Each structure stands twice: as C-alpha cells, then as structure tokens.
mmCIF file of C-alpha atoms in Angstrom:
data_model
loop_
_atom_site.group_PDB
_atom_site.id
_atom_site.type_symbol
_atom_site.label_atom_id
_atom_site.label_comp_id
_atom_site.label_asym_id
_atom_site.label_seq_id
_atom_site.Cartn_x
_atom_site.Cartn_y
_atom_site.Cartn_z
ATOM 1 C CA UNK A 1 10.925 88.087 51.342
ATOM 2 C CA UNK A 2 11.866 91.182 52.539
ATOM 3 C CA UNK A 3 15.846 90.525 51.894
ATOM 4 C CA UNK A 4 14.860 90.092 47.976
ATOM 5 C CA UNK A 5 13.102 93.385 48.354
ATOM 6 C CA UNK A 6 16.139 95.591 49.052
ATOM 7 C CA UNK A 7 18.781 96.229 46.545
ATOM 8 C CA UNK A 8 21.099 93.917 46.533
ATOM 9 C CA UNK A 9 25.227 94.109 46.914
ATOM 10 C CA UNK A 10 27.588 91.193 46.681
ATOM 11 C CA UNK A 11 30.763 91.751 48.266
ATOM 12 C CA UNK A 12 34.090 89.649 47.109
ATOM 13 C CA UNK A 13 36.028 89.077 50.233
ATOM 14 C CA UNK A 14 36.067 88.287 53.720
ATOM 15 C CA UNK A 15 38.834 90.836 55.173
ATOM 16 C CA UNK A 16 38.563 93.159 57.447
ATOM 17 C CA UNK A 17 37.567 95.360 54.191
ATOM 18 C CA UNK A 18 35.192 93.413 52.866
ATOM 19 C CA UNK A 19 33.663 92.414 56.600
ATOM 20 C CA UNK A 20 33.491 96.300 57.142
ATOM 21 C CA UNK A 21 31.780 97.226 53.985
ATOM 22 C CA UNK A 22 29.410 94.419 54.315
ATOM 23 C CA UNK A 23 28.444 95.787 57.837
ATOM 24 C CA UNK A 24 28.388 99.441 56.625
ATOM 25 C CA UNK A 25 25.812 98.623 53.319
ATOM 26 C CA UNK A 26 23.599 96.035 56.383
ATOM 27 C CA UNK A 27 22.818 99.254 58.417
ATOM 28 C CA UNK A 28 22.153 101.393 55.772
ATOM 29 C CA UNK A 29 19.414 98.966 54.485
ATOM 30 C CA UNK A 30 20.999 96.973 51.637
ATOM 31 C CA UNK A 31 21.129 93.326 51.413
ATOM 32 C CA UNK A 32 24.325 91.784 51.554
ATOM 33 C CA UNK A 33 26.158 88.484 50.236
ATOM 34 C CA UNK A 34 29.468 88.161 50.698
ATOM 35 C CA UNK A 35 31.790 85.863 48.623
ATOM 36 C CA UNK A 36 35.025 84.577 49.759
ATOM 37 C CA UNK A 37 37.450 81.571 50.148
ATOM 38 C CA UNK A 38 39.384 82.453 53.364
ATOM 39 C CA UNK A 39 37.296 83.961 56.475
ATOM 40 C CA UNK A 40 38.567 85.146 59.969
ATOM 41 C CA UNK A 41 40.150 82.990 62.439
ATOM 42 C CA UNK A 42 41.632 80.339 59.900
ATOM 43 C CA UNK A 43 45.130 81.172 59.851
ATOM 44 C CA UNK A 44 45.513 81.274 56.123
ATOM 45 C CA UNK A 45 48.635 82.934 54.864
ATOM 46 C CA UNK A 46 46.428 84.551 52.044
ATOM 47 C CA UNK A 47 44.453 85.646 54.118
ATOM 48 C CA UNK A 48 46.115 89.254 55.595
ATOM 49 C CA UNK A 49 43.812 90.576 58.376
ATOM 50 C CA UNK A 50 44.292 87.760 60.407
ATOM 51 C CA UNK A 51 47.792 88.824 60.784
ATOM 52 C CA UNK A 52 47.663 92.485 61.611
ATOM 53 C CA UNK A 53 48.549 94.095 64.756
ATOM 54 C CA UNK A 54 46.204 96.353 64.665
ATOM 55 C CA UNK A 55 45.869 100.030 66.003
ATOM 56 C CA UNK A 56 44.603 103.396 64.466
ATOM 57 C CA UNK A 57 47.728 105.115 62.925
ATOM 58 C CA UNK A 58 47.296 107.150 60.013
ATOM 59 C CA UNK A 59 49.519 106.471 56.930
ATOM 60 C CA UNK A 60 48.210 109.384 55.345
ATOM 61 C CA UNK A 61 50.194 112.625 54.153
ATOM 62 C CA UNK A 62 48.234 115.729 54.427
ATOM 63 C CA UNK A 63 48.031 116.285 50.916
ATOM 64 C CA UNK A 64 45.795 112.880 50.566
ATOM 65 C CA UNK A 65 42.673 114.410 51.167
ATOM 66 C CA UNK A 66 40.244 111.566 51.193
ATOM 67 C CA UNK A 67 42.761 109.292 52.712
ATOM 68 C CA UNK A 68 43.001 112.023 55.643
ATOM 69 C CA UNK A 69 39.099 111.919 55.747
ATOM 70 C CA UNK A 70 38.237 108.618 56.017
ATOM 71 C CA UNK A 71 41.251 107.846 58.515
ATOM 72 C CA UNK A 72 39.258 110.856 60.560
ATOM 73 C CA UNK A 73 35.773 109.041 60.421
ATOM 74 C CA UNK A 74 37.613 105.882 61.631
ATOM 75 C CA UNK A 75 38.979 107.972 64.852
ATOM 76 C CA UNK A 76 35.345 109.327 65.583
ATOM 77 C CA UNK A 77 33.180 106.181 64.634
ATOM 78 C CA UNK A 78 35.293 103.859 66.900
ATOM 79 C CA UNK A 79 35.771 106.770 69.819
ATOM 80 C CA UNK A 80 31.735 106.155 69.575
ATOM 81 C CA UNK A 81 31.833 102.389 69.226
ATOM 82 C CA UNK A 82 34.053 102.514 72.160
ATOM 83 C CA UNK A 83 32.182 104.921 74.014
ATOM 84 C CA UNK A 84 28.601 103.291 73.176
ATOM 85 C CA UNK A 85 30.148 99.778 74.878
ATOM 86 C CA UNK A 86 31.165 101.130 78.145
ATOM 87 C CA UNK A 87 27.784 102.823 78.556
ATOM 88 C CA UNK A 88 25.403 99.538 77.675
ATOM 89 C CA UNK A 89 27.979 97.608 79.708
ATOM 90 C CA UNK A 90 29.456 95.696 76.459
ATOM 91 C CA UNK A 91 33.336 97.272 77.155
ATOM 92 C CA UNK A 92 35.464 94.944 75.070
ATOM 93 C CA UNK A 93 32.423 93.507 72.849
ATOM 94 C CA UNK A 94 34.139 94.704 69.770
ATOM 95 C CA UNK A 95 38.183 94.180 71.112
ATOM 96 C CA UNK A 96 38.752 97.943 70.433
ATOM 97 C CA UNK A 97 40.452 99.666 73.569
ATOM 98 C CA UNK A 98 41.618 103.253 74.052
ATOM 99 C CA UNK A 99 45.094 103.937 75.058
ATOM 100 C CA UNK A 100 47.915 106.335 74.990
ATOM 101 C CA UNK A 101 49.850 106.064 72.067
ATOM 102 C CA UNK A 102 53.598 107.004 71.977
ATOM 103 C CA UNK A 103 54.790 107.899 68.472
ATOM 104 C CA UNK A 104 58.636 108.647 67.814
ATOM 105 C CA UNK A 105 61.087 109.530 64.885
ATOM 106 C CA UNK A 106 64.369 108.952 64.734
ATOM 107 C CA UNK A 107 64.705 111.580 62.071
ATOM 108 C CA UNK A 108 62.990 114.683 60.741
ATOM 109 C CA UNK A 109 61.126 113.042 58.743
ATOM 110 C CA UNK A 110 58.621 114.419 55.765
ATOM 111 C CA UNK A 111 55.824 114.423 58.144
ATOM 112 C CA UNK A 112 57.030 116.509 60.739
ATOM 113 C CA UNK A 113 59.133 118.871 58.649
ATOM 114 C CA UNK A 114 57.898 121.618 60.385
ATOM 115 C CA UNK A 115 57.633 119.777 63.939
ATOM 116 C CA UNK A 116 54.624 118.457 65.487
ATOM 117 C CA UNK A 117 52.744 121.017 63.953
ATOM 118 C CA UNK A 118 53.237 119.453 60.437
ATOM 119 C CA UNK A 119 50.822 116.302 61.550
ATOM 120 C CA UNK A 120 47.908 117.109 59.923
ATOM 121 C CA UNK A 121 46.246 114.848 62.289
ATOM 122 C CA UNK A 122 46.954 116.263 65.792
ATOM 123 C CA UNK A 123 43.883 117.813 65.757
ATOM 124 C CA UNK A 124 41.972 114.874 65.140
ATOM 125 C CA UNK A 125 42.982 112.790 68.142
ATOM 126 C CA UNK A 126 42.240 113.586 71.684
ATOM 127 C CA UNK A 127 45.163 114.367 74.080
ATOM 128 C CA UNK A 128 47.587 115.005 71.908
ATOM 129 C CA UNK A 129 51.013 116.376 73.398
ATOM 130 C CA UNK A 130 54.628 116.916 72.562
ATOM 131 C CA UNK A 131 57.222 114.679 74.299
ATOM 132 C CA UNK A 132 59.672 117.109 76.334
ATOM 133 C CA UNK A 133 63.152 116.347 74.849
ATOM 134 C CA UNK A 134 64.250 115.547 78.102
ATOM 135 C CA UNK A 135 61.865 112.582 78.043
ATOM 136 C CA UNK A 136 62.744 111.271 74.750
ATOM 137 C CA UNK A 137 64.792 107.972 74.435
ATOM 138 C CA UNK A 138 68.189 107.850 73.713
ATOM 139 C CA UNK A 139 68.549 108.838 69.296
ATOM 140 C CA UNK A 140 64.576 110.035 69.041
ATOM 141 C CA UNK A 141 64.157 113.257 67.130
ATOM 142 C CA UNK A 142 60.513 113.800 67.870
ATOM 143 C CA UNK A 143 58.156 112.863 69.863
ATOM 144 C CA UNK A 144 54.460 112.896 70.406
ATOM 145 C CA UNK A 145 51.539 111.749 72.617
ATOM 146 C CA UNK A 146 48.113 110.994 72.155
ATOM 147 C CA UNK A 147 44.698 108.650 72.508
ATOM 148 C CA UNK A 148 44.535 105.834 70.046
ATOM 149 C CA UNK A 149 42.685 102.429 69.533
ATOM 150 C CA UNK A 150 44.579 99.179 69.612
ATOM 151 C CA UNK A 151 42.274 96.518 68.311
ATOM 152 C CA UNK A 152 42.074 92.799 69.585
ATOM 153 C CA UNK A 153 42.176 91.432 65.952
ATOM 154 C CA UNK A 154 40.587 88.349 66.233
ATOM 155 C CA UNK A 155 37.926 89.381 68.603
ATOM 156 C CA UNK A 156 37.141 92.805 66.287
ATOM 157 C CA UNK A 157 37.259 90.170 62.906
ATOM 158 C CA UNK A 158 34.248 87.595 64.442
ATOM 159 C CA UNK A 159 32.612 90.877 65.907
ATOM 160 C CA UNK A 160 32.209 91.664 62.229
ATOM 161 C CA UNK A 161 31.265 88.989 61.047
ATOM 162 C CA UNK A 162 28.606 88.090 63.487
ATOM 163 C CA UNK A 163 27.205 91.526 63.386
ATOM 164 C CA UNK A 164 27.049 90.854 59.359
ATOM 165 C CA UNK A 165 25.437 87.436 60.013
ATOM 166 C CA UNK A 166 22.828 88.971 62.583
ATOM 167 C CA UNK A 167 22.256 91.755 60.235
ATOM 168 C CA UNK A 168 21.073 88.996 57.602
ATOM 169 C CA UNK A 169 24.294 88.923 55.419
ATOM 170 C CA UNK A 170 24.194 85.697 53.410
ATOM 171 C CA UNK A 171 28.082 84.114 53.330
ATOM 172 C CA UNK A 172 29.303 81.517 50.800
ATOM 173 C CA UNK A 173 32.701 80.404 50.639
ATOM 174 C CA UNK A 174 33.892 79.462 47.427
ATOM 175 C CA UNK A 175 37.592 80.181 45.303
ATOM 176 C CA UNK A 176 36.643 82.149 42.372
ATOM 177 C CA UNK A 177 38.295 81.546 39.071
ATOM 178 C CA UNK A 178 39.948 84.448 37.432
ATOM 179 C CA UNK A 179 41.364 83.136 34.613
ATOM 180 C CA UNK A 180 38.495 84.205 32.385
ATOM 181 C CA UNK A 181 38.662 87.651 33.757
ATOM 182 C CA UNK A 182 36.727 89.430 36.357
ATOM 183 C CA UNK A 183 33.432 89.157 34.499
ATOM 184 C CA UNK A 184 33.413 85.579 34.182
ATOM 185 C CA UNK A 185 34.573 85.425 37.827
ATOM 186 C CA UNK A 186 31.430 87.575 39.287
ATOM 187 C CA UNK A 187 28.887 85.519 37.040
ATOM 188 C CA UNK A 188 30.395 82.603 39.057
ATOM 189 C CA UNK A 189 29.874 84.486 42.222
ATOM 190 C CA UNK A 190 26.558 85.080 41.079
ATOM 191 C CA UNK A 191 25.363 81.718 40.471
ATOM 192 C CA UNK A 192 26.932 80.609 44.185
ATOM 193 C CA UNK A 193 24.716 83.269 45.662
ATOM 194 C CA UNK A 194 21.156 82.848 43.461
ATOM 195 C CA UNK A 195 18.753 84.400 44.834
ATOM 196 C CA UNK A 196 18.113 88.233 44.085
ATOM 197 C CA UNK A 197 19.578 89.911 41.140
ATOM 198 C CA UNK A 198 22.927 91.263 41.822
ATOM 199 C CA UNK A 199 22.681 95.705 41.509
ATOM 200 C CA UNK A 200 26.149 96.226 42.592
ATOM 201 C CA UNK A 201 29.349 94.717 43.573
ATOM 202 C CA UNK A 202 32.303 95.485 46.168
ATOM 203 C CA UNK A 203 35.586 94.087 44.817
ATOM 204 C CA UNK A 204 37.209 93.570 48.466
ATOM 205 C CA UNK A 205 39.930 90.869 47.045
ATOM 206 C CA UNK A 206 43.045 92.956 48.936
ATOM 207 C CA UNK A 207 46.159 90.900 47.590
ATOM 208 C CA UNK A 208 43.815 88.476 45.415
ATOM 209 C CA UNK A 209 43.141 91.773 42.888
ATOM 210 C CA UNK A 210 46.341 91.297 41.234
ATOM 211 C CA UNK A 211 44.439 88.397 39.631
ATOM 212 C CA UNK A 212 41.022 89.065 40.190
ATOM 213 C CA UNK A 213 41.156 93.134 38.826
ATOM 214 C CA UNK A 214 44.165 91.654 36.388
ATOM 215 C CA UNK A 215 45.851 94.873 38.935
ATOM 216 C CA UNK A 216 49.586 94.726 38.379
ATOM 217 C CA UNK A 217 49.886 97.769 41.040
ATOM 218 C CA UNK A 218 49.054 95.309 43.513
ATOM 219 C CA UNK A 219 51.711 93.887 45.617
ATOM 220 C CA UNK A 220 52.700 92.676 49.494
ATOM 221 C CA UNK A 221 54.646 93.980 51.804
ATOM 222 C CA UNK A 222 55.668 91.302 53.920
ATOM 223 C CA UNK A 223 55.578 92.231 57.426
ATOM 224 C CA UNK A 224 56.463 89.854 60.810
ATOM 225 C CA UNK A 225 55.043 90.483 64.001
ATOM 226 C CA UNK A 226 55.557 88.618 67.604
ATOM 227 C CA UNK A 227 52.990 87.515 69.917
ATOM 228 C CA UNK A 228 54.222 87.977 73.589
ATOM 229 C CA UNK A 229 52.976 87.400 76.781
ATOM 230 C CA UNK A 230 51.219 90.212 78.536
ATOM 231 C CA UNK A 231 49.624 93.486 77.989
ATOM 232 C CA UNK A 232 51.840 96.354 77.477
ATOM 233 C CA UNK A 233 50.722 99.766 78.855
ATOM 234 C CA UNK A 234 50.397 101.406 75.671
ATOM 235 C CA UNK A 235 50.638 101.901 72.186
ATOM 236 C CA UNK A 236 54.378 102.383 71.002
ATOM 237 C CA UNK A 237 55.935 103.327 67.385
ATOM 238 C CA UNK A 238 59.428 104.181 66.697
ATOM 239 C CA UNK A 239 59.945 105.237 63.219
ATOM 240 C CA UNK A 240 63.951 104.340 62.240
ATOM 241 C CA UNK A 241 66.351 106.156 60.576
ATOM 242 C CA UNK A 242 65.593 104.261 57.058
ATOM 243 C CA UNK A 243 62.335 103.731 55.701
ATOM 244 C CA UNK A 244 61.611 100.449 56.436
ATOM 245 C CA UNK A 245 63.004 100.413 60.179
ATOM 246 C CA UNK A 246 59.925 100.373 62.216
ATOM 247 C CA UNK A 247 58.903 98.913 66.138
ATOM 248 C CA UNK A 248 55.931 98.881 67.602
ATOM 249 C CA UNK A 249 54.268 97.598 70.476
ATOM 250 C CA UNK A 250 50.509 97.037 70.515
ATOM 251 C CA UNK A 251 48.397 95.825 73.384
ATOM 252 C CA UNK A 252 45.846 92.969 72.339
ATOM 253 C CA UNK A 253 42.913 94.469 74.820
ATOM 254 C CA UNK A 254 41.494 91.888 76.730
ATOM 255 C CA UNK A 255 43.945 89.163 75.650
ATOM 256 C CA UNK A 256 46.982 88.826 78.074
ATOM 257 C CA UNK A 257 48.887 89.226 75.137
ATOM 258 C CA UNK A 258 50.677 92.237 72.797
ATOM 259 C CA UNK A 259 52.220 92.393 69.027
ATOM 260 C CA UNK A 260 55.579 93.303 68.690
ATOM 261 C CA UNK A 261 57.507 94.335 65.665
ATOM 262 C CA UNK A 262 57.915 94.554 62.759
ATOM 263 C CA UNK A 263 58.982 94.266 59.453
ATOM 264 C CA UNK A 264 57.939 96.071 56.257
ATOM 265 C CA UNK A 265 59.430 94.100 53.071
ATOM 266 C CA UNK A 266 57.869 95.059 49.690
ATOM 267 C CA UNK A 267 57.848 92.784 46.687
ATOM 268 C CA UNK A 268 58.098 89.572 48.866
ATOM 269 C CA UNK A 269 55.659 86.652 48.947
ATOM 270 C CA UNK A 270 57.469 84.480 51.245
ATOM 271 C CA UNK A 271 55.636 83.708 54.347
ATOM 272 C CA UNK A 272 57.702 81.311 56.292
ATOM 273 C CA UNK A 273 59.394 82.666 59.370
ATOM 274 C CA UNK A 274 62.714 84.573 59.619
ATOM 275 C CA UNK A 275 65.081 83.652 62.486
ATOM 276 C CA UNK A 276 66.886 86.859 62.105
ATOM 277 C CA UNK A 277 63.864 89.143 62.174
ATOM 278 C CA UNK A 278 62.669 87.302 65.183
ATOM 279 C CA UNK A 279 65.472 88.159 67.152
ATOM 280 C CA UNK A 280 65.912 91.732 66.191
ATOM 281 C CA UNK A 281 62.491 92.451 66.391
ATOM 282 C CA UNK A 282 62.517 90.841 70.590
ATOM 283 C CA UNK A 283 65.395 92.811 70.629
ATOM 284 C CA UNK A 284 64.579 96.069 69.225
ATOM 285 C CA UNK A 285 61.292 96.344 71.422
ATOM 286 C CA UNK A 286 62.541 95.765 74.640
ATOM 287 C CA UNK A 287 62.934 99.460 75.456
ATOM 288 C CA UNK A 288 59.442 100.324 73.880
ATOM 289 C CA UNK A 289 57.287 97.856 76.523
ATOM 290 C CA UNK A 290 60.130 97.288 79.410
ATOM 291 C CA UNK A 291 56.857 95.848 81.387
ATOM 292 C CA UNK A 292 56.522 93.562 79.668
ATOM 293 C CA UNK A 293 59.831 91.629 80.183
ATOM 294 C CA UNK A 294 60.402 88.866 82.384
ATOM 295 C CA UNK A 295 62.810 88.549 85.284
ATOM 296 C CA UNK A 296 65.372 87.330 82.780
ATOM 297 C CA UNK A 297 64.995 90.630 80.614
ATOM 298 C CA UNK A 298 63.448 88.810 77.772
ATOM 299 C CA UNK A 299 59.815 88.758 76.205
ATOM 300 C CA UNK A 300 57.743 85.514 76.746
ATOM 301 C CA UNK A 301 57.082 84.772 72.870
ATOM 302 C CA UNK A 302 53.777 82.964 71.867
ATOM 303 C CA UNK A 303 53.918 82.953 68.469
ATOM 304 C CA UNK A 304 55.245 84.143 65.110
ATOM 305 C CA UNK A 305 52.864 86.120 62.650
ATOM 306 C CA UNK A 306 53.663 86.624 59.294
ATOM 307 C CA UNK A 307 51.412 88.615 57.002
ATOM 308 C CA UNK A 308 51.269 90.143 53.328
ATOM 309 C CA UNK A 309 50.372 93.366 53.446
ATOM 310 C CA UNK A 310 47.969 94.249 50.165
ATOM 311 C CA UNK A 311 49.629 97.444 48.781
ATOM 312 C CA UNK A 312 49.490 99.163 45.339
ATOM 313 C CA UNK A 313 51.742 101.365 43.515
ATOM 314 C CA UNK A 314 50.102 104.827 43.305
ATOM 315 C CA UNK A 315 47.744 104.053 46.935
ATOM 316 C CA UNK A 316 44.820 102.295 47.360
ATOM 317 C CA UNK A 317 41.937 101.814 44.632
ATOM 318 C CA UNK A 318 38.489 103.035 45.809
ATOM 319 C CA UNK A 319 36.845 103.336 42.403
ATOM 320 C CA UNK A 320 33.219 102.535 40.522
ATOM 321 C CA UNK A 321 33.568 101.143 37.095
ATOM 322 C CA UNK A 322 31.202 99.350 34.604
ATOM 323 C CA UNK A 323 32.327 96.505 33.290
ATOM 324 C CA UNK A 324 31.583 95.366 29.534
ATOM 325 C CA UNK A 325 28.210 93.099 30.831
ATOM 326 C CA UNK A 326 26.964 95.833 32.493
ATOM 327 C CA UNK A 327 27.766 94.975 35.926
ATOM 328 C CA UNK A 328 29.208 97.708 38.531
ATOM 329 C CA UNK A 329 31.582 97.514 40.824
ATOM 330 C CA UNK A 330 32.919 99.121 43.357
ATOM 331 C CA UNK A 331 36.795 98.577 43.705
ATOM 332 C CA UNK A 332 37.986 98.433 47.155
ATOM 333 C CA UNK A 333 41.533 97.513 47.458
ATOM 334 C CA UNK A 334 45.124 98.395 48.270
ATOM 335 C CA UNK A 335 45.302 99.933 51.622
ATOM 336 C CA UNK A 336 48.608 97.984 52.269
ATOM 337 C CA UNK A 337 48.866 98.165 56.325
ATOM 338 C CA UNK A 338 46.141 100.797 56.875
ATOM 339 C CA UNK A 339 43.079 98.230 56.273
ATOM 340 C CA UNK A 340 41.433 98.096 59.852
ATOM 341 C CA UNK A 341 41.591 102.009 59.582
ATOM 342 C CA UNK A 342 39.576 103.607 56.656
ATOM 343 C CA UNK A 343 36.402 102.173 57.944
ATOM 344 C CA UNK A 344 34.151 102.738 54.398
ATOM 345 C CA UNK A 345 31.670 105.359 55.629
ATOM 346 C CA UNK A 346 30.973 107.020 52.279
#
C-alpha cells in the first residue's frame, strides 16, 4: 500500500544509466519499476554496461557546462561513497576504489591548447599535478596525474541492482515491441508492470533508443578491450596522434584483474572479436602497466570483451517530452562511453 501511495516512475532499460536513475529516484521517495530485456551479469552483446572498463574520466569539453556539472557531481558522489564505505567497514562493497590516474597526450589536443591550465576538471579532482617532462614516456607531449576512481564493473552493477531491489524497486524482464512506436511500447510496459498508474517514464534504453525513440542520431561506437591477470598499480590513459588512438589500463578493484584497451570504431555494429585489435592492444599497453607483465614480457590474457557504446550525434539526450497520449517521458540516453560517469543527481 505504501508503494501505491507514491508517485510511480517506470524506467525502460537496466543498464548503468537505468539502474543509477532508478536508485536516485527511489532514494528521493518515488516508487520505481524497471522494464528491461537484459540485466547485469548475463554477458549479452546488446547490454553494453557489462563490457565497460570503467573509470572516472570526463568526456566533456569546457563549453559543455551541463556535462561538466554531471561529471563533477559524479566525482564528488563517488568520493563520498568510498569514504563512507571505508568508515563503516564496507570497503569495496560498491566496486569503487581510488587510484592515481596518469593521463597522457601525444599531441597538443584542443583540450590542452594552453597546456594543463586548459583542463576545466583540474580543480575538480584531488591531487592534480603536471608530470615533469623528464618523467614522461617517449613520444608524450603532456602528462598529468590525479586521483580518480576505477570500477569493478560486475560488482558495481550488482551493487546498484541490489540497492534498487532492497529499496522496493520492481523488476520486470521483457522485450518491448517498437514496431508501433514509443506510445505503444510504453503501454505494453505499463500493462506488464501492473499496479499503480504511471506518473512518468524514463527512457534509458541505450543503443536501443535508435528503435525505441526512433532516434536515428543514435549509433554504436564499437569498443574492444581485454581482461588480463593482475591489478594494475593505477589507471593510465594515453591519447595518441589520431582521434581513435586510445590506450588505457584500468585495475578492477578486488578482482585480481585489469582491463586494457581500447578500440573506438564509430558506426560498427559487429560484436565479434578482432584478432588484429587484440594483438595491437596487447603490444600497445605494455609500457602503461609493466607490472602486469609476466617473466616472458607478456600479459596473461583472461578474456576479450566487445561492446557497443550507445553514442548519439549531437551528444546525450537528457530531456523531457510529453507524448501525444499524454505520457510524460524523460529521455536519458546517448552517453556513449561515459555512461558510468554522469550519475543522475538531478
């Protein structure tokens, strides 16, 4: 009965955006139901969140004030979460941990047009410093060091889902038909959930928003990463001379493993493993995490991951819409590879 007395929000999608949004709404006093085809830990190609790295790294430019605010809030929220977990003897419960993050640029990219002073987020993170030129790897133009968060993705997603369930969130597994449009799909979801009337909907359908919201600006950016043995000493990111030349190393807190990568291939829907990409990653990431190499000078490969980042031309869509049938919908998709960072503290 208490559930029915609250305003009821129905979230479409159980990826990291959907789960984080559902948790935020539940903590704010709303009743929440989630309808999704895929859920954490199932390893489905269509469920991007399972294949994420992931770590705190802003993708926002200084001109994107809203995106900057989201990323700033996430950093502060995660900082408080880690602090609280340690204080209460629950260290690592959420899968979040703080590491030193080294960020390198091989060229004078637009975001560092005036050097490190151009980085809007330098005042947001803790322990920010410019790496002396004498300590930079060969070929690096600029490097900075700061404290950031690495995420044990399976643990973090399981943590979010557990929190949603513990707070009374309703879960419904279903594949919604989009052939007749979003209004018909929402009606289908409403019938499946049953119970109280729906006051609002959240469209967190990720890459599925291309069909669900009929948004042709949504497109995949294929990413391939590798899971290797051992936890790296810290996070490392190196941006090469071309736009899609990115090398990363991300420790998985408490898992005894790390993620290395990564490819960035816009418009590619293929989720099969590329052997060529795998070998390039294995060779290209050695200098970023030599502590993970065995006596033979190689990584011990545990697995290969391929995911489709839910990108959107023009940037994320976070906006309200009232449909013809009167349904109030908040669209929240198109975050591409930054889905774990913009925690929706709206």
